[in-house]
Amino acid sequence: MASAIPVGFRALPLPIIQLSLAAVLKCGQSFRWSAFPLILADHSGTNIDHSVPTHEYRFCLRDRLVCLRQSSDTLFYRSIFPDSPLPPLEEVKREGETLIWLKDYFQLDVDLVKLYDEWSTKDPVFARLRSRFAGIRMLRQDPWENLVSFICSSNNNIARITKMVNALCKHYSPPLVSVPPPSVQTRLPSPVLDDEGDVQADAYHPFPPPSRLAQPDVASTLRSLGFGYRAEFIQKTAKMLVEARPSSPSTSESLEPSEKWLTTLRTTSTEEARQELLKFIGVGPKVADCVLLMSLDKREVIPVDTHVHQIAMKHYGLRSAAGGKKANMTPKLYEEVNQRLFAIWGDYAGWAHTVLFTADLKSFSSYGLPPPSPVPTPTKERRSADTFGPALTATLALTASPSPSTRKRGRPPASRTPLLSGDQNPVIDTQLPNVLQTFADHTESSEGASLADRVKKRRRVAKTVIVRA
DNA sequence: AGAGTACCGGTG
DNA sequence: ACCGGTACTC
């Protein structure tokens, strides 16, 4: 049965193995996507029909709410604006913009299957996972939102980070639109009586700009919102950013200068960008690396936390001097883990790391069998005891990591096969010209700088930090 | 320099 | 206790 296009949506042909919304939007990259079930869970719990979307996902941008649904071979999208409905011509134009945003945000010009193939040949551990954890790719997020979100992430869990980020948006930016949740389809023809009049619309708030969070009272307010000690971090970081690049009074609608500056770090070297990020309060090695990877195009960067450390020890033969479970994450250890994993995965190591990381989330331990299926119900995030499923005790005969001087980081994109096959019917998007911004060719000249080195130097002394050549 | 500790909630 | 870390001190 040819899957019907949901009313109001447009269709983009896209195999689910290239992008699994269910996995990617809920695995701790972005914390601002909301998910709605579209189908009442049937009691058997089996035989889920993947030709029909099971969920709708929503994300609030500056000027529009983006709504997504996904079937096994199609991504459905639509936008909702404060002033909709729009004139037909205007709507076509705006949906074109949304499509461009989608391709950029999901980095759809990167062939994920090709990457999976490459990782599989290099890494038997990955090869065993790939079928169960397909479609997990790196988002290309807004750097400012990404930075704030991951300042929140320190010593924290996904559920709480999500609450915090949502509270922050609700408190510091006005609602853009209010939209009722999508209607749920029941399997049986007898419709459950839903008091149609009572369905309350959810308000969607964009992410607030730096200037809004730079105000002094923000710290105490965020504290009262449950941010803990991160409240001060956020306010101080916003203040630093705004003071370094003040907004001119006239800029109203576009990005603030500080946001634009953050985005320019996409075209700088990884090391240079990292040093800039480490200047901010509340940003240490882990958070900096998350931002580098998730919004600044540094796809080779592997953020190392205790879980990644565990994974490296369990599956990749990492035996640290200070090994053992209770080893503190020292800069030295951080670099060890980082280097070991980079040696295995190479250029897109950060992307590979995210697949493994997601696979290690308990909420994804039951992530469908091949081909990928949506996550059952958002369960609580937790690490699974036996990660990666049964029989993964393969000890790897790992070759020694390349010396720091030989390791190459940040090479230009490798695989760029277009995924989107075009020409469908009018409602379906045809292949658009590739308007996506491609990565700048930031070939590293500073290969010698090890993480251990760069972590040593601390913020505020950063003026002394010179990127080595 | 490198190790140790406090920190804000939440979870097990 | 443990935690998807960081700032600060010694």
GROMACS .gro file of C-alpha atoms (C1' of nucleotides) in nm:
model
  491
    1MET     CA    1   0.000   0.000   0.000
    2ALA     CA    2   0.139   0.326  -0.105
    3SER     CA    3   0.168   0.531   0.205
    4ALA     CA    4  -0.061   0.826   0.196
    5ILE     CA    5   0.070   1.169   0.265
    6PRO     CA    6  -0.074   1.309   0.584
    7VAL     CA    7  -0.292   1.611   0.533
    8GLY     CA    8  -0.094   1.931   0.526
    9PHE     CA    9   0.239   1.758   0.496
   10ARG     CA   10   0.490   1.737   0.218
   11ALA     CA   11   0.689   1.430   0.144
   12LEU     CA   12   1.059   1.387   0.107
   13PRO     CA   13   1.181   1.049  -0.010
   14LEU     CA   14   1.430   0.929   0.247
   15PRO     CA   15   1.509   0.576   0.359
   16ILE     CA   16   1.476   0.535   0.731
   17ILE     CA   17   1.820   0.379   0.746
   18GLN     CA   18   1.953   0.719   0.651
   19LEU     CA   19   1.768   0.889   0.932
   20SER     CA   20   1.574   0.751   1.219
   21LEU     CA   21   1.384   1.033   1.382
   22ALA     CA   22   1.288   0.820   1.676
   23ALA     CA   23   1.650   0.756   1.758
   24VAL     CA   24   1.813   1.081   1.662
   25LEU     CA   25   1.571   1.322   1.818
   26LYS     CA   26   1.566   1.155   2.154
   27CYS     CA   27   1.921   1.044   2.209
   28GLY     CA   28   2.056   1.348   2.383
   29GLN     CA   29   2.167   1.567   2.096
   30SER     CA   30   1.883   1.814   2.100
   31PHE     CA   31   1.651   1.848   2.397
   32ARG     CA   32   1.379   2.053   2.242
   33TRP     CA   33   1.195   1.812   2.016
   34SER     CA   34   0.861   1.698   2.140
   35ALA     CA   35   0.711   1.370   2.032
   36PHE     CA   36   0.347   1.269   1.995
   37PRO     CA   37   0.218   0.921   1.933
   38LEU     CA   38  -0.012   0.897   1.634
   39ILE     CA   39  -0.134   0.546   1.686
   40LEU     CA   40  -0.274   0.396   1.996
   41ALA     CA   41  -0.043   0.122   2.106
   42ASP     CA   42  -0.208  -0.206   2.030
   43HIS     CA   43  -0.208  -0.465   2.298
   44SER     CA   44  -0.011  -0.722   2.115
   45GLY     CA   45   0.272  -0.478   2.075
   46THR     CA   46   0.390  -0.667   1.774
   47ASN     CA   47   0.377  -0.620   1.403
   48ILE     CA   48   0.412  -0.251   1.391
   49ASP     CA   49   0.340  -0.122   1.048
   50HIS     CA   50   0.633   0.089   0.939
   51SER     CA   51   0.473   0.213   0.626
   52VAL     CA   52   0.272   0.450   0.840
   53PRO     CA   53   0.420   0.709   1.072
   54THR     CA   54   0.380   0.627   1.438
   55HIS     CA   55   0.483   0.961   1.580
   56GLU     CA   56   0.488   1.327   1.508
   57TYR     CA   57   0.787   1.533   1.615
   58ARG     CA   58   0.786   1.908   1.662
   59PHE     CA   59   1.057   2.165   1.693
   60CYS     CA   60   1.018   2.539   1.735
   61LEU     CA   61   1.243   2.757   1.522
   62ARG     CA   62   1.267   3.132   1.530
   63ASP     CA   63   0.974   3.192   1.304
   64ARG     CA   64   0.800   2.859   1.258
   65LEU     CA   65   0.711   2.531   1.413
   66VAL     CA   66   0.846   2.238   1.216
   67CYS     CA   67   0.643   1.917   1.231
   68LEU     CA   68   0.782   1.585   1.111
   69ARG     CA   69   0.655   1.237   1.057
   70GLN     CA   70   0.836   0.941   0.915
   71SER     CA   71   0.760   0.616   0.740
   72SER     CA   72   1.012   0.358   0.627
   73ASP     CA   73   1.088   0.542   0.308
   74THR     CA   74   0.957   0.893   0.349
   75LEU     CA   75   1.005   1.195   0.568
   76PHE     CA   76   0.692   1.407   0.597
   77TYR     CA   77   0.725   1.768   0.697
   78ARG     CA   78   0.521   2.078   0.740
   79SER     CA   79   0.555   2.416   0.902
   80ILE     CA   80   0.319   2.616   1.113
   81PHE     CA   81   0.347   2.992   1.134
   82PRO     CA   82   0.195   3.246   1.367
   83ASP     CA   83   0.009   3.396   1.075
   84SER     CA   84  -0.100   3.081   0.902
   85PRO     CA   85  -0.290   2.996   0.698
   86LEU     CA   86  -0.080   3.157   0.430
   87PRO     CA   87  -0.153   3.248   0.072
   88PRO     CA   88  -0.073   2.944  -0.142
   89LEU     CA   89   0.221   3.106  -0.310
   90GLU     CA   90   0.373   3.220   0.015
   91GLU     CA   91   0.325   2.878   0.161
   92VAL     CA   92   0.513   2.713  -0.121
   93LYS     CA   93   0.799   2.948  -0.063
   94ARG     CA   94   0.811   2.890   0.308
   95GLU     CA   95   0.793   2.515   0.281
   96GLY     CA   96   1.085   2.544   0.046
   97GLU     CA   97   1.273   2.718   0.323
   98THR     CA   98   1.178   2.448   0.567
   99LEU     CA   99   1.308   2.185   0.332
  100ILE     CA  100   1.636   2.366   0.306
  101TRP     CA  101   1.653   2.382   0.683
  102LEU     CA  102   1.580   2.012   0.710
  103LYS     CA  103   1.856   1.918   0.473
  104ASP     CA  104   2.097   2.132   0.665
  105TYR     CA  105   1.986   2.029   1.013
  106PHE     CA  106   1.993   1.658   0.935
  107GLN     CA  107   2.298   1.691   0.711
  108LEU     CA  108   2.126   1.491   0.446
  109ASP     CA  109   2.407   1.524   0.199
  110VAL     CA  110   2.611   1.290   0.415
  111ASP     CA  111   2.552   0.929   0.320
  112LEU     CA  112   2.507   0.756   0.653
  113VAL     CA  113   2.486   0.407   0.508
  114LYS     CA  114   2.820   0.454   0.347
  115LEU     CA  115   2.963   0.563   0.680
  116TYR     CA  116   2.809   0.260   0.851
  117ASP     CA  117   2.975   0.043   0.589
  118GLU     CA  118   3.310   0.199   0.650
  119TRP     CA  119   3.285   0.174   1.025
  120SER     CA  120   3.176  -0.187   0.995
  121THR     CA  121   3.482  -0.286   0.801
  122LYS     CA  122   3.707  -0.117   1.052
  123ASP     CA  123   3.525  -0.219   1.364
  124PRO     CA  124   3.364  -0.559   1.432
  125VAL     CA  125   3.187  -0.419   1.735
  126PHE     CA  126   3.013  -0.166   1.523
  127ALA     CA  127   2.933  -0.426   1.261
  128ARG     CA  128   2.726  -0.615   1.512
  129LEU     CA  129   2.529  -0.312   1.611
  130ARG     CA  130   2.451  -0.151   1.287
  131SER     CA  131   2.138  -0.343   1.204
  132ARG     CA  132   1.979  -0.270   1.538
  133PHE     CA  133   2.079   0.094   1.550
  134ALA     CA  134   2.035   0.220   1.200
  135GLY     CA  135   1.975   0.575   1.101
  136ILE     CA  136   2.158   0.747   1.383
  137ARG     CA  137   2.326   1.055   1.252
  138MET     CA  138   2.464   1.378   1.381
  139LEU     CA  139   2.241   1.679   1.387
  140ARG     CA  140   2.377   2.014   1.278
  141GLN     CA  141   2.239   2.231   1.552
  142ASP     CA  142   2.236   2.598   1.627
  143PRO     CA  143   2.560   2.670   1.814
  144TRP     CA  144   2.408   2.899   2.074
  145GLU     CA  145   2.131   2.663   2.169
  146ASN     CA  146   2.375   2.377   2.162
  147LEU     CA  147   2.615   2.557   2.393
  148VAL     CA  148   2.352   2.643   2.651
  149SER     CA  149   2.196   2.300   2.638
  150PHE     CA  150   2.524   2.130   2.709
  151ILE     CA  151   2.618   2.364   2.987
  152CYS     CA  152   2.301   2.225   3.138
  153SER     CA  153   2.419   1.873   3.071
  154SER     CA  154   2.698   1.867   3.322
  155ASN     CA  155   2.643   1.607   3.588
  156ASN     CA  156   2.295   1.559   3.459
  157ASN     CA  157   2.063   1.329   3.270
  158ILE     CA  158   1.860   1.364   2.955
  159ALA     CA  159   1.523   1.382   3.123
  160ARG     CA  160   1.622   1.665   3.347
  161ILE     CA  161   1.816   1.852   3.081
  162THR     CA  162   1.504   1.840   2.868
  163LYS     CA  163   1.296   1.988   3.144
  164MET     CA  164   1.548   2.260   3.207
  165VAL     CA  165   1.583   2.364   2.846
  166ASN     CA  166   1.210   2.374   2.799
  167ALA     CA  167   1.166   2.577   3.114
  168LEU     CA  168   1.428   2.818   2.993
  169CYS     CA  169   1.256   2.870   2.659
  170LYS     CA  170   0.918   2.906   2.818
  171HIS     CA  171   1.047   3.163   3.060
  172TYR     CA  172   1.268   3.369   2.835
  173SER     CA  173   1.102   3.377   2.498
  174PRO     CA  174   0.741   3.452   2.411
  175PRO     CA  175   0.534   3.174   2.260
  176LEU     CA  176   0.553   3.168   1.884
  177VAL     CA  177   0.248   2.956   1.815
  178SER     CA  178   0.001   2.741   1.998
  179VAL     CA  179  -0.089   2.414   1.835
  180PRO     CA  180  -0.301   2.126   1.958
  181PRO     CA  181  -0.140   1.785   1.959
  182PRO     CA  182  -0.200   1.571   1.651
  183SER     CA  183  -0.506   1.355   1.667
  184VAL     CA  184  -0.446   0.997   1.762
  185GLN     CA  185  -0.569   0.720   1.541
  186THR     CA  186  -0.730   0.431   1.704
  187ARG     CA  187  -0.697   0.094   1.550
  188LEU     CA  188  -1.058   0.010   1.591
  189PRO     CA  189  -1.315   0.201   1.391
  190SER     CA  190  -1.494   0.299   1.704
  191PRO     CA  191  -1.344   0.633   1.787
  192VAL     CA  192  -1.257   0.698   2.143
  193LEU     CA  193  -1.451   0.992   2.259
  194ASP     CA  194  -1.206   1.270   2.289
  195ASP     CA  195  -1.367   1.585   2.408
  196GLU     CA  196  -1.280   1.769   2.097
  197GLY     CA  197  -1.347   2.101   2.250
  198ASP     CA  198  -1.116   2.044   2.535
  199VAL     CA  199  -0.801   1.957   2.351
  200GLN     CA  200  -0.567   2.219   2.473
  201ALA     CA  201  -0.306   2.361   2.244
  202ASP     CA  202   0.057   2.352   2.345
  203ALA     CA  203   0.252   2.673   2.327
  204TYR     CA  204   0.583   2.656   2.147
  205HIS     CA  205   0.868   2.884   2.240
  206PRO     CA  206   1.180   2.948   2.035
  207PHE     CA  207   1.519   2.938   2.199
  208PRO     CA  208   1.598   3.276   2.358
  209PRO     CA  209   1.889   3.484   2.223
  210PRO     CA  210   2.208   3.549   2.423
  211SER     CA  211   2.114   3.904   2.517
  212ARG     CA  212   1.807   3.777   2.694
  213LEU     CA  213   2.005   3.542   2.913
  214ALA     CA  214   2.284   3.787   2.982
  215GLN     CA  215   2.082   3.994   3.225
  216PRO     CA  216   2.199   3.971   3.585
  217ASP     CA  217   1.874   3.847   3.734
  218VAL     CA  218   1.879   3.545   3.506
  219ALA     CA  219   2.104   3.349   3.737
  220SER     CA  220   1.870   3.359   4.032
  221THR     CA  221   1.568   3.296   3.813
  222LEU     CA  222   1.722   2.993   3.656
  223ARG     CA  223   1.812   2.868   3.997
  224SER     CA  224   1.452   2.890   4.100
  225LEU     CA  225   1.369   2.694   3.788
  226GLY     CA  226   1.585   2.411   3.914
  227PHE     CA  227   1.905   2.472   3.721
  228GLY     CA  228   2.124   2.439   4.026
  229TYR     CA  229   2.476   2.567   3.992
  230ARG     CA  230   2.442   2.571   3.615
  231ALA     CA  231   2.225   2.881   3.645
  232GLU     CA  232   2.530   3.101   3.702
  233PHE     CA  233   2.720   2.929   3.424
  234ILE     CA  234   2.454   3.013   3.171
  235GLN     CA  235   2.411   3.373   3.272
  236LYS     CA  236   2.785   3.432   3.280
  237THR     CA  237   2.844   3.267   2.948
  238ALA     CA  238   2.566   3.469   2.788
  239LYS     CA  239   2.709   3.784   2.939
  240MET     CA  240   3.058   3.710   2.812
  241LEU     CA  241   2.926   3.645   2.468
  242VAL     CA  242   2.715   3.958   2.453
  243GLU     CA  243   2.983   4.182   2.595
  244ALA     CA  244   3.237   4.053   2.351
  245ARG     CA  245   3.002   4.112   2.059
  246PRO     CA  246   2.739   4.366   2.156
  247SER     CA  247   2.414   4.388   1.970
  248SER     CA  248   2.344   4.704   1.791
  249PRO     CA  249   2.011   4.845   1.901
  250SER     CA  250   1.858   4.814   1.559
  251THR     CA  251   1.903   4.444   1.511
  252SER     CA  252   1.566   4.302   1.579
  253GLU     CA  253   1.486   4.010   1.362
  254SER     CA  254   1.813   3.852   1.265
  255LEU     CA  255   2.069   3.664   1.465
  256GLU     CA  256   2.256   3.857   1.728
  257PRO     CA  257   2.623   3.930   1.660
  258SER     CA  258   2.736   3.691   1.929
  259GLU     CA  259   2.538   3.413   1.770
  260LYS     CA  260   2.684   3.488   1.432
  261TRP     CA  261   3.028   3.485   1.582
  262LEU     CA  262   2.969   3.146   1.737
  263THR     CA  263   2.866   3.019   1.398
  264THR     CA  264   3.185   3.143   1.240
  265LEU     CA  265   3.368   2.885   1.447
  266ARG     CA  266   3.240   2.636   1.192
  267THR     CA  267   3.505   2.753   0.954
  268THR     CA  268   3.792   2.767   1.198
  269SER     CA  269   4.012   2.477   1.294
  270THR     CA  270   3.897   2.237   1.561
  271GLU     CA  271   4.164   2.348   1.802
  272GLU     CA  272   4.095   2.714   1.759
  273ALA     CA  273   3.724   2.666   1.806
  274ARG     CA  274   3.783   2.451   2.112
  275GLN     CA  275   3.997   2.714   2.277
  276GLU     CA  276   3.730   2.972   2.221
  277LEU     CA  277   3.464   2.752   2.376
  278LEU     CA  278   3.677   2.668   2.679
  279LYS     CA  279   3.682   3.034   2.773
  280PHE     CA  280   3.319   3.023   2.872
  281ILE     CA  281   3.216   2.953   3.227
  282GLY     CA  282   3.066   2.611   3.265
  283VAL     CA  283   3.235   2.481   2.954
  284GLY     CA  284   3.497   2.217   3.012
  285PRO     CA  285   3.648   1.960   2.777
  286LYS     CA  286   3.337   1.748   2.748
  287VAL     CA  287   3.092   2.028   2.684
  288ALA     CA  288   3.327   2.197   2.443
  289ASP     CA  289   3.365   1.878   2.245
  290CYS     CA  290   2.990   1.829   2.234
  291VAL     CA  291   2.945   2.172   2.082
  292LEU     CA  292   3.229   2.119   1.839
  293LEU     CA  293   3.074   1.797   1.720
  294MET     CA  294   2.707   1.885   1.723
  295SER     CA  295   2.697   2.237   1.591
  296LEU     CA  296   3.038   2.341   1.469
  297ASP     CA  297   3.099   2.078   1.203
  298LYS     CA  298   3.389   1.913   1.383
  299ARG     CA  299   3.278   1.564   1.300
  300GLU     CA  300   3.595   1.391   1.416
  301VAL     CA  301   3.559   1.509   1.774
  302ILE     CA  302   3.463   1.250   2.034
  303PRO     CA  303   3.323   1.393   2.356
  304VAL     CA  304   3.444   1.165   2.632
  305ASP     CA  305   3.238   1.110   2.940
  306THR     CA  306   3.232   0.827   3.186
  307HIS     CA  307   2.999   0.626   2.964
  308VAL     CA  308   3.217   0.659   2.661
  309HIS     CA  309   3.501   0.558   2.886
  310GLN     CA  310   3.309   0.249   2.989
  311ILE     CA  311   3.238   0.165   2.629
  312ALA     CA  312   3.602   0.206   2.538
  313MET     CA  313   3.708  -0.025   2.817
  314LYS     CA  314   3.444  -0.284   2.760
  315HIS     CA  315   3.450  -0.312   2.387
  316TYR     CA  316   3.767  -0.154   2.264
  317GLY     CA  317   4.027  -0.293   2.492
  318LEU     CA  318   4.117   0.027   2.663
  319ARG     CA  319   4.338  -0.049   2.956
  320SER     CA  320   4.436   0.266   3.126
  321ALA     CA  321   4.696   0.293   3.393
  322ALA     CA  322   4.440   0.448   3.617
  323GLY     CA  323   4.181   0.218   3.469
  324GLY     CA  324   3.897   0.062   3.654
  325LYS     CA  325   3.554   0.194   3.695
  326LYS     CA  326   3.626   0.460   3.943
  327ALA     CA  327   3.897   0.631   3.752
  328ASN     CA  328   3.849   1.002   3.747
  329MET     CA  329   3.823   1.154   3.408
  330THR     CA  330   4.154   1.329   3.402
  331PRO     CA  331   4.274   1.512   3.095
  332LYS     CA  332   4.516   1.231   3.038
  333LEU     CA  333   4.249   0.966   3.050
  334TYR     CA  334   4.028   1.180   2.832
  335GLU     CA  335   4.295   1.193   2.570
  336GLU     CA  336   4.360   0.821   2.593
  337VAL     CA  337   3.999   0.733   2.531
  338ASN     CA  338   3.969   0.989   2.262
  339GLN     CA  339   4.273   0.871   2.078
  340ARG     CA  340   4.185   0.507   2.096
  341LEU     CA  341   3.843   0.559   1.949
  342PHE     CA  342   3.962   0.804   1.690
  343ALA     CA  343   4.217   0.551   1.576
  344ILE     CA  344   3.939   0.306   1.508
  345TRP     CA  345   3.679   0.521   1.345
  346GLY     CA  346   3.880   0.796   1.184
  347ASP     CA  347   3.744   1.097   1.011
  348TYR     CA  348   3.383   1.075   1.122
  349ALA     CA  349   3.472   0.940   1.464
  350GLY     CA  350   3.233   1.173   1.642
  351TRP     CA  351   2.945   1.043   1.435
  352ALA     CA  352   3.037   0.685   1.506
  353HIS     CA  353   3.064   0.763   1.874
  354THR     CA  354   2.707   0.885   1.875
  355VAL     CA  355   2.579   0.560   1.734
  356LEU     CA  356   2.757   0.367   2.006
  357PHE     CA  357   2.650   0.612   2.269
  358THR     CA  358   2.289   0.588   2.165
  359ALA     CA  359   2.310   0.212   2.154
  360ASP     CA  360   2.428   0.225   2.511
  361LEU     CA  361   2.125   0.418   2.628
  362LYS     CA  362   1.892   0.189   2.807
  363SER     CA  363   1.596   0.350   2.645
  364PHE     CA  364   1.728   0.220   2.317
  365SER     CA  365   1.823  -0.126   2.430
  366SER     CA  366   1.498  -0.254   2.289
  367TYR     CA  367   1.528  -0.042   1.983
  368GLY     CA  368   1.369  -0.245   1.709
  369LEU     CA  369   1.521  -0.525   1.519
  370PRO     CA  370   1.625  -0.459   1.165
  371PRO     CA  371   1.499  -0.270   0.987
  372PRO     CA  372   1.490   0.004   1.241
  373SER     CA  373   1.169   0.081   1.415
  374PRO     CA  374   1.063   0.372   1.622
  375VAL     CA  375   1.129   0.361   1.988
  376PRO     CA  376   0.839   0.198   2.169
  377THR     CA  377   0.762   0.453   2.430
  378PRO     CA  378   1.004   0.704   2.555
  379THR     CA  379   1.134   0.518   2.852
  380LYS     CA  380   1.366   0.657   3.104
  381GLU     CA  381   1.716   0.711   2.997
  382ARG     CA  382   1.947   0.472   3.159
  383ARG     CA  383   2.249   0.274   3.076
  384SER     CA  384   2.188  -0.085   3.001
  385ALA     CA  385   2.376  -0.332   3.207
  386ASP     CA  386   2.490  -0.539   2.918
  387THR     CA  387   2.546  -0.294   2.647
  388PHE     CA  388   2.514  -0.377   2.285
  389GLY     CA  389   2.319  -0.692   2.344
  390PRO     CA  390   2.439  -1.045   2.390
  391ALA     CA  391   2.763  -1.200   2.288
  392LEU     CA  392   2.965  -0.894   2.246
  393THR     CA  393   3.269  -0.999   2.428
  394ALA     CA  394   3.493  -0.978   2.134
  395THR     CA  395   3.825  -0.860   2.247
  396LEU     CA  396   3.975  -0.663   1.975
  397ALA     CA  397   4.327  -0.690   1.868
  398LEU     CA  398   4.369  -0.325   1.831
  399THR     CA  399   4.667  -0.187   1.665
  400ALA     CA  400   4.844   0.086   1.842
  401SER     CA  401   4.700   0.427   1.799
  402PRO     CA  402   4.880   0.652   1.564
  403SER     CA  403   5.105   0.896   1.732
  404PRO     CA  404   4.957   1.236   1.783
  405SER     CA  405   5.178   1.376   1.520
  406THR     CA  406   5.039   1.150   1.256
  407ARG     CA  407   4.678   1.163   1.341
  408LYS     CA  408   4.473   1.354   1.106
  409ARG     CA  409   4.175   1.537   1.233
  410GLY     CA  410   3.926   1.744   1.050
  411ARG     CA  411   3.977   1.641   0.699
  412PRO     CA  412   3.727   1.753   0.438
  413PRO     CA  413   3.408   1.556   0.398
  414ALA     CA  414   3.450   1.211   0.262
  415SER     CA  415   3.117   1.086   0.149
  416ARG     CA  416   2.875   1.317  -0.012
  417THR     CA  417   2.646   1.098  -0.209
  418PRO     CA  418   2.311   1.260  -0.253
  419LEU     CA  419   2.042   1.063  -0.083
  420LEU     CA  420   1.741   1.231  -0.210
  421SER     CA  421   1.606   1.088  -0.522
  422GLY     CA  422   1.371   1.329  -0.672
  423ASP     CA  423   1.089   1.372  -0.913
  424GLN     CA  424   0.771   1.258  -0.758
  425ASN     CA  425   0.428   1.403  -0.787
  426PRO     CA  426   0.365   1.769  -0.717
  427VAL     CA  427   0.313   1.730  -0.348
  428ILE     CA  428   0.636   1.547  -0.324
  429ASP     CA  429   0.943   1.750  -0.344
  430THR     CA  430   1.158   1.711  -0.642
  431GLN     CA  431   1.526   1.721  -0.613
  432LEU     CA  432   1.624   2.070  -0.524
  433PRO     CA  433   1.943   2.229  -0.630
  434ASN     CA  434   2.197   2.166  -0.364
  435VAL     CA  435   2.161   2.482  -0.172
  436LEU     CA  436   2.300   2.338   0.139
  437GLN     CA  437   2.594   2.503   0.283
  438THR     CA  438   2.880   2.265   0.248
  439PHE     CA  439   3.142   2.236   0.508
  440ALA     CA  440   3.427   2.466   0.475
  441ASP     CA  441   3.736   2.284   0.387
  442HIS     CA  442   3.898   2.322   0.719
  443THR     CA  443   4.200   2.110   0.685
  444GLU     CA  444   4.388   2.115   1.007
  445SER     CA  445   4.725   2.264   1.014
  446SER     CA  446   4.756   2.213   1.384
  447GLU     CA  447   4.790   1.844   1.417
  448GLY     CA  448   5.029   1.833   1.704
  449ALA     CA  449   4.807   1.971   1.974
  450SER     CA  450   4.690   1.691   2.194
  451LEU     CA  451   4.389   1.713   2.413
  452ALA     CA  452   4.605   1.677   2.718
  453ASP     CA  453   4.787   1.986   2.613
  454ARG     CA  454   4.489   2.194   2.537
  455VAL     CA  455   4.310   2.106   2.853
  456LYS     CA  456   4.597   2.219   3.060
  457LYS     CA  457   4.559   2.575   2.965
  458ARG     CA  458   4.272   2.726   3.140
  459ARG     CA  459   4.014   2.983   3.050
  460ARG     CA  460   4.091   3.346   3.110
  461VAL     CA  461   4.452   3.273   3.042
  462ALA     CA  462   4.335   3.205   2.699
  463LYS     CA  463   4.508   3.504   2.559
  464THR     CA  464   4.823   3.306   2.598
  465VAL     CA  465   4.679   3.025   2.400
  466ILE     CA  466   4.815   3.022   2.055
  467VAL     CA  467   4.705   2.766   1.811
  468ARG     CA  468   5.007   2.581   1.706
  469ALA     CA  469   5.092   2.554   1.348
  470DA     C1'  470   5.069   2.006   3.721
  471DG     C1'  471   4.776   1.687   3.909
  472DA     C1'  472   4.457   1.534   4.251
  473DG     C1'  473   4.067   1.641   4.555
  474DT     C1'  474   3.635   1.854   4.667
  475DA     C1'  475   3.202   2.120   4.648
  476DC     C1'  476   2.824   2.195   4.381
  477DC     C1'  477   2.237   2.124   4.233
  478DG     C1'  478   1.906   1.815   4.196
  479DG     C1'  479   1.759   1.350   4.057
  480DT     C1'  480   1.782   0.852   4.066
  481DG     C1'  481   1.870   0.371   4.241
  482DA     C1'  482   2.600   0.600   4.666
  483DC     C1'  483   2.597   0.739   4.183
  484DC     C1'  484   2.570   1.074   3.803
  485DG     C1'  485   2.590   1.278   3.053
  486DG     C1'  486   3.136   1.784   3.460
  487DT     C1'  487   3.321   2.205   3.594
  488DA     C1'  488   3.534   2.550   3.902
  489DC     C1'  489   3.818   2.614   4.252
  490DT     C1'  490   4.174   2.498   4.589
  491DC     C1'  491   4.569   2.290   4.746
   0.00000   0.00000   0.00000
